[in-house]
Tab-separated table of C-alpha atoms in Angstrom:
chain	number	residue	atom	x	y	z
A	1	ARG	CA	5.378	8.206	-16.460
A	2	LYS	CA	3.976	6.494	-13.468
A	3	GLU	CA	6.308	3.570	-12.010
A	4	VAL	CA	3.484	1.052	-11.845
A	5	GLU	CA	0.486	1.237	-14.181
A	6	GLN	CA	-2.741	-0.758	-14.209
A	7	ASP	CA	-5.981	-0.613	-15.893
A	8	PRO	CA	-8.391	0.771	-13.245
A	9	GLY	CA	-11.272	-0.978	-14.608
A	10	PRO	CA	-13.937	-1.626	-13.102
A	11	PHE	CA	-13.982	-5.180	-14.437
A	12	ASN	CA	-17.610	-6.384	-14.004
A	13	VAL	CA	-17.878	-10.227	-14.449
A	14	PRO	CA	-20.381	-13.139	-13.548
A	15	GLU	CA	-19.743	-15.808	-11.287
A	16	GLY	CA	-17.681	-18.311	-12.756
A	17	ALA	CA	-15.805	-16.061	-15.061
A	18	THR	CA	-12.118	-16.017	-15.874
A	19	VAL	CA	-10.604	-12.537	-15.541
A	20	ALA	CA	-7.110	-11.314	-16.109
A	21	PHE	CA	-5.388	-8.025	-14.775
A	22	ASN	CA	-2.207	-6.578	-16.338
A	23	CYS	CA	0.415	-4.338	-14.944
A	24	THR	CA	3.465	-2.648	-16.232
A	25	TYR	CA	6.331	-1.216	-14.316
A	26	SER	CA	8.995	1.294	-15.454
A	27	ASN	CA	11.973	0.716	-13.110
A	28	SER	CA	14.305	-1.976	-14.229
A	29	ALA	CA	15.745	-2.111	-10.736
A	30	SER	CA	12.456	-3.682	-9.507
A	31	GLN	CA	13.523	-6.848	-7.503
A	32	SER	CA	10.465	-8.465	-6.380
A	33	PHE	CA	6.636	-8.324	-7.326
A	34	PHE	CA	3.511	-8.783	-5.681
A	35	TRP	CA	-0.316	-8.534	-5.824
A	36	TYR	CA	-2.242	-7.080	-2.938
A	37	ARG	CA	-5.997	-7.109	-2.544
A	38	GLN	CA	-7.882	-4.230	-0.927
A	39	ASP	CA	-11.478	-4.512	-0.009
A	40	CYS	CA	-13.619	-1.340	0.171
A	41	ARG	CA	-12.613	0.836	2.998
A	42	LYS	CA	-10.117	-1.696	4.262
A	43	GLU	CA	-6.330	-1.864	4.326
A	44	PRO	CA	-4.360	-3.699	1.566
A	45	LYS	CA	-3.349	-7.341	2.256
A	46	LEU	CA	-0.918	-9.452	0.311
A	47	LEU	CA	-2.626	-11.834	-2.057
A	48	MET	CA	0.448	-13.383	-3.524
A	49	SER	CA	4.103	-12.832	-4.647
A	50	VAL	CA	5.068	-13.240	-8.302
A	51	TYR	CA	7.925	-15.304	-9.306
A	52	SER	CA	9.734	-15.368	-12.597
A	53	SER	CA	8.700	-18.911	-13.330
A	54	GLY	CA	5.064	-17.986	-12.683
A	55	ASN	CA	3.139	-19.276	-9.706
A	56	GLU	CA	-0.413	-20.470	-8.775
A	57	ASP	CA	-2.404	-20.359	-5.483
A	58	GLY	CA	-5.658	-22.084	-6.133
A	59	ARG	CA	-7.862	-20.110	-8.442
A	60	PHE	CA	-5.076	-17.530	-8.778
A	61	THR	CA	-2.177	-17.460	-11.146
A	62	ALA	CA	0.598	-14.842	-11.413
A	63	GLN	CA	2.916	-14.303	-14.139
A	64	LEU	CA	6.025	-12.202	-14.621
A	65	ASN	CA	7.960	-11.108	-17.709
A	66	ARG	CA	11.039	-9.159	-16.804
A	67	ALA	CA	11.989	-8.396	-20.420
A	68	SER	CA	8.695	-6.653	-20.921
A	69	GLN	CA	8.464	-5.356	-17.462
A	70	TYR	CA	4.928	-6.842	-17.209
A	71	ILE	CA	3.019	-8.549	-14.554
A	72	SER	CA	-0.400	-10.406	-14.784
A	73	LEU	CA	-2.819	-11.999	-12.462
A	74	LEU	CA	-5.377	-14.478	-13.638
A	75	ILE	CA	-8.430	-15.411	-11.495
A	76	ARG	CA	-10.388	-18.489	-12.569
A	77	ASP	CA	-14.017	-19.426	-11.599
A	78	SER	CA	-14.590	-16.008	-10.060
A	79	LYS	CA	-16.482	-15.879	-6.780
A	80	LEU	CA	-18.631	-13.059	-5.363
A	81	SER	CA	-15.964	-12.756	-2.547
A	82	ASP	CA	-13.231	-11.872	-5.181
A	83	SER	CA	-14.912	-8.518	-5.432
A	84	ALA	CA	-12.055	-5.950	-4.497
A	85	THR	CA	-9.465	-3.841	-5.820
A	86	TYR	CA	-6.265	-5.561	-6.793
A	87	LEU	CA	-3.086	-3.686	-6.476
A	88	CYS	CA	0.058	-4.534	-8.361
A	89	VAL	CA	3.208	-3.873	-6.325
A	90	VAL	CA	6.858	-3.730	-7.127
A	91	ASN	CA	9.709	-3.618	-4.617
A	92	ILE	CA	12.538	-1.222	-5.822
A	93	LEU	CA	16.050	-0.976	-4.611
A	94	TYR	CA	17.422	2.463	-4.703
A	95	GLU	CA	20.084	4.545	-2.817
A	96	ALA	CA	18.189	5.038	0.403
A	97	GLY	CA	16.998	1.276	0.675
A	98	THR	CA	14.045	-0.410	-0.735
A	99	ALA	CA	10.510	0.493	-1.182
A	100	LEU	CA	7.114	-0.945	-2.364
A	101	ILE	CA	5.732	0.984	-5.215
A	102	PHE	CA	1.950	0.451	-5.558
A	103	GLY	CA	-0.192	0.636	-8.721
A	104	LYS	CA	-3.460	2.432	-8.278
A	105	GLY	CA	-5.346	-0.813	-8.457
A	106	THR	CA	-7.870	-2.533	-10.693
A	107	THR	CA	-11.438	-2.839	-9.374
A	108	LEU	CA	-13.045	-6.211	-9.849
A	109	SER	CA	-16.868	-6.592	-9.351
A	110	VAL	CA	-18.325	-10.290	-9.406
A	111	SER	CA	-21.971	-10.495	-9.787
A	112	SER	CA	-24.410	-13.471	-9.425
B	1	ASP	CA	-1.719	-11.945	17.720
B	2	ALA	CA	-2.430	-8.233	17.376
B	3	GLY	CA	-1.763	-6.690	13.920
B	4	VAL	CA	-0.748	-3.140	13.239
B	5	ILE	CA	-2.683	-0.778	15.408
B	6	GLN	CA	-3.623	2.745	14.448
B	7	SER	CA	-5.497	5.508	16.195
B	8	PRO	CA	-7.717	7.255	15.751
B	9	ARG	CA	-9.607	5.539	12.946
B	10	HIS	CA	-11.454	8.695	12.006
B	11	GLU	CA	-10.335	12.274	12.381
B	12	VAL	CA	-12.326	15.394	11.302
B	13	THR	CA	-10.508	18.665	11.816
B	14	GLU	CA	-10.559	22.137	10.713
B	15	MET	CA	-8.108	23.849	8.363
B	16	GLY	CA	-5.098	25.155	10.390
B	17	GLN	CA	-5.310	22.501	13.348
B	18	GLU	CA	-2.641	20.119	14.308
B	19	VAL	CA	-3.382	16.427	13.650
B	20	THR	CA	-1.409	13.529	15.206
B	21	LEU	CA	-1.732	10.044	13.824
B	22	ARG	CA	-0.436	7.055	15.821
B	23	CYS	CA	0.806	3.765	14.977
B	24	LYS	CA	1.873	0.623	16.879
B	25	PRO	CA	3.695	-1.951	14.496
B	26	ILE	CA	3.655	-5.642	14.936
B	27	SER	CA	5.954	-6.741	17.772
B	28	GLY	CA	9.267	-7.750	16.435
B	29	HIS	CA	9.083	-5.967	13.146
B	30	ASP	CA	11.916	-3.511	12.641
B	31	TYR	CA	10.485	-1.705	9.723
B	32	LEU	CA	7.709	0.783	9.747
B	33	PHE	CA	6.035	2.677	6.897
B	34	TRP	CA	3.567	5.420	6.630
B	35	TYR	CA	1.438	5.640	3.506
B	36	ARG	CA	-1.261	8.073	2.209
B	37	GLN	CA	-3.944	6.855	-0.110
B	38	THR	CA	-6.264	9.219	-2.284
B	39	MET	CA	-8.501	8.494	-5.219
B	40	MET	CA	-6.241	10.697	-7.359
B	41	ARG	CA	-2.780	9.403	-6.371
B	42	GLY	CA	-3.426	6.005	-5.046
B	43	LEU	CA	-1.147	4.692	-2.253
B	44	GLU	CA	1.933	6.866	-1.717
B	45	LEU	CA	4.854	6.057	0.481
B	46	LEU	CA	5.504	9.021	2.838
B	47	ILE	CA	8.401	7.866	5.104
B	48	TYR	CA	9.815	4.758	6.553
B	49	PHE	CA	11.821	3.816	9.505
B	50	ASN	CA	14.240	0.983	10.212
B	51	ASN	CA	15.128	0.194	13.897
B	52	ASN	CA	13.506	3.517	14.749
B	53	VAL	CA	15.699	5.520	12.345
B	54	PRO	CA	14.023	7.395	9.364
B	55	ILE	CA	15.713	5.999	6.285
B	56	ASP	CA	13.782	7.854	3.599
B	57	ASP	CA	11.367	10.718	3.959
B	58	SER	CA	11.299	11.978	0.388
B	59	GLY	CA	7.758	11.109	0.000
B	60	MET	CA	6.811	13.641	2.877
B	61	PRO	CA	4.918	16.157	0.850
B	62	GLU	CA	6.136	19.302	2.805
B	63	ASP	CA	7.433	20.876	6.008
B	64	ARG	CA	4.185	20.519	7.429
B	65	PHE	CA	4.400	16.808	7.797
B	66	SER	CA	6.717	15.346	10.396
B	67	ALA	CA	7.054	11.595	11.695
B	68	LYS	CA	8.849	10.319	14.688
B	69	MET	CA	9.502	6.796	16.156
B	70	PRO	CA	10.731	7.200	19.677
B	71	ASN	CA	10.739	3.414	20.283
B	72	ALA	CA	10.267	0.244	18.550
B	73	SER	CA	6.494	-0.062	19.385
B	74	PHE	CA	5.304	3.495	18.520
B	75	SER	CA	5.236	6.023	15.835
B	76	THR	CA	3.452	9.321	15.079
B	77	LEU	CA	2.765	11.336	11.983
B	78	LYS	CA	1.926	14.878	12.568
B	79	ILE	CA	0.426	17.445	10.218
B	80	GLN	CA	0.757	21.143	11.433
B	81	PRO	CA	-1.101	23.027	10.034
B	82	SER	CA	-3.450	20.836	8.293
B	83	GLU	CA	-5.068	21.698	5.107
B	84	PRO	CA	-8.103	20.379	3.036
B	85	ARG	CA	-5.772	18.826	0.589
B	86	ASP	CA	-4.357	16.545	3.475
B	87	SER	CA	-7.791	14.724	3.593
B	88	ALA	CA	-6.993	11.118	2.771
B	89	VAL	CA	-6.604	7.569	4.398
B	90	TYR	CA	-3.351	7.294	6.140
B	91	PHE	CA	-1.852	3.733	6.626
B	92	CYS	CA	0.897	2.462	8.719
B	93	ALA	CA	2.670	-0.702	7.798
B	94	SER	CA	5.246	-2.898	9.310
B	95	ARG	CA	7.560	-5.842	8.210
B	96	GLY	CA	10.338	-7.891	9.704
B	97	THR	CA	13.926	-7.945	8.134
B	98	GLY	CA	14.252	-10.422	5.393
B	99	TRP	CA	10.537	-10.507	4.723
B	100	ASP	CA	8.934	-8.791	1.840
B	101	GLU	CA	5.372	-8.797	3.028
B	102	GLN	CA	4.292	-5.563	4.819
B	103	PHE	CA	1.252	-5.698	7.171
B	104	PHE	CA	-1.000	-2.760	7.108
B	105	GLY	CA	-2.973	-1.291	9.804
B	106	PRO	CA	-6.692	-0.384	9.245
B	107	GLY	CA	-5.877	3.209	8.520
B	108	THR	CA	-6.923	6.756	9.710
B	109	ARG	CA	-9.422	8.432	7.665
B	110	LEU	CA	-8.650	12.055	7.893
B	111	THR	CA	-10.927	14.907	6.792
B	112	VAL	CA	-9.920	18.495	6.942
B	113	LEU	CA	-12.653	21.015	6.492
């Protein structure tokens, strides 16, 4: 079983649409949670951290459910520039230290 | 302010050749990570260093892979001998102590023929 699982998509939506991505993780020792964004042929970049109480950054809302080991990202009023791959990331504490475990990503394509 | 720097950006080599990838982390960051990304397996952690010391190399696929960090501003990932299945994008990332965010370099796209 993969440690972080995401629906690979692609999600094809029109401008202005609302789209939601889901992610599940298997390791209950996961300490912190993030969404990274990766543009085609570029490096991943932090989009936002995910807090237990849920958090919002402009058009982006992230939610965490520790009991269900589930993370979500909601994008409202999609823009063409939102087209990218969104990586769900968990930070796991283990014997040797901590490590970020990345999901394989969900691809979003926003069209006009 | 310079981000993480990687070189070369692209590398094409033949099977059996030695490949060396280079990384300069962000100044002041004391953690350095090497990742490999493929379509099949996604982004995988290979090894990471803290204060130039390797902490966890359990992700290194086999003995053909080795990594060093001789000082705080430089790290190498070496593959010897290279094989076609090593073809991937190799990312280096760094972060500071107490910070969760990792900053990635632009990656090295490796093709082994």
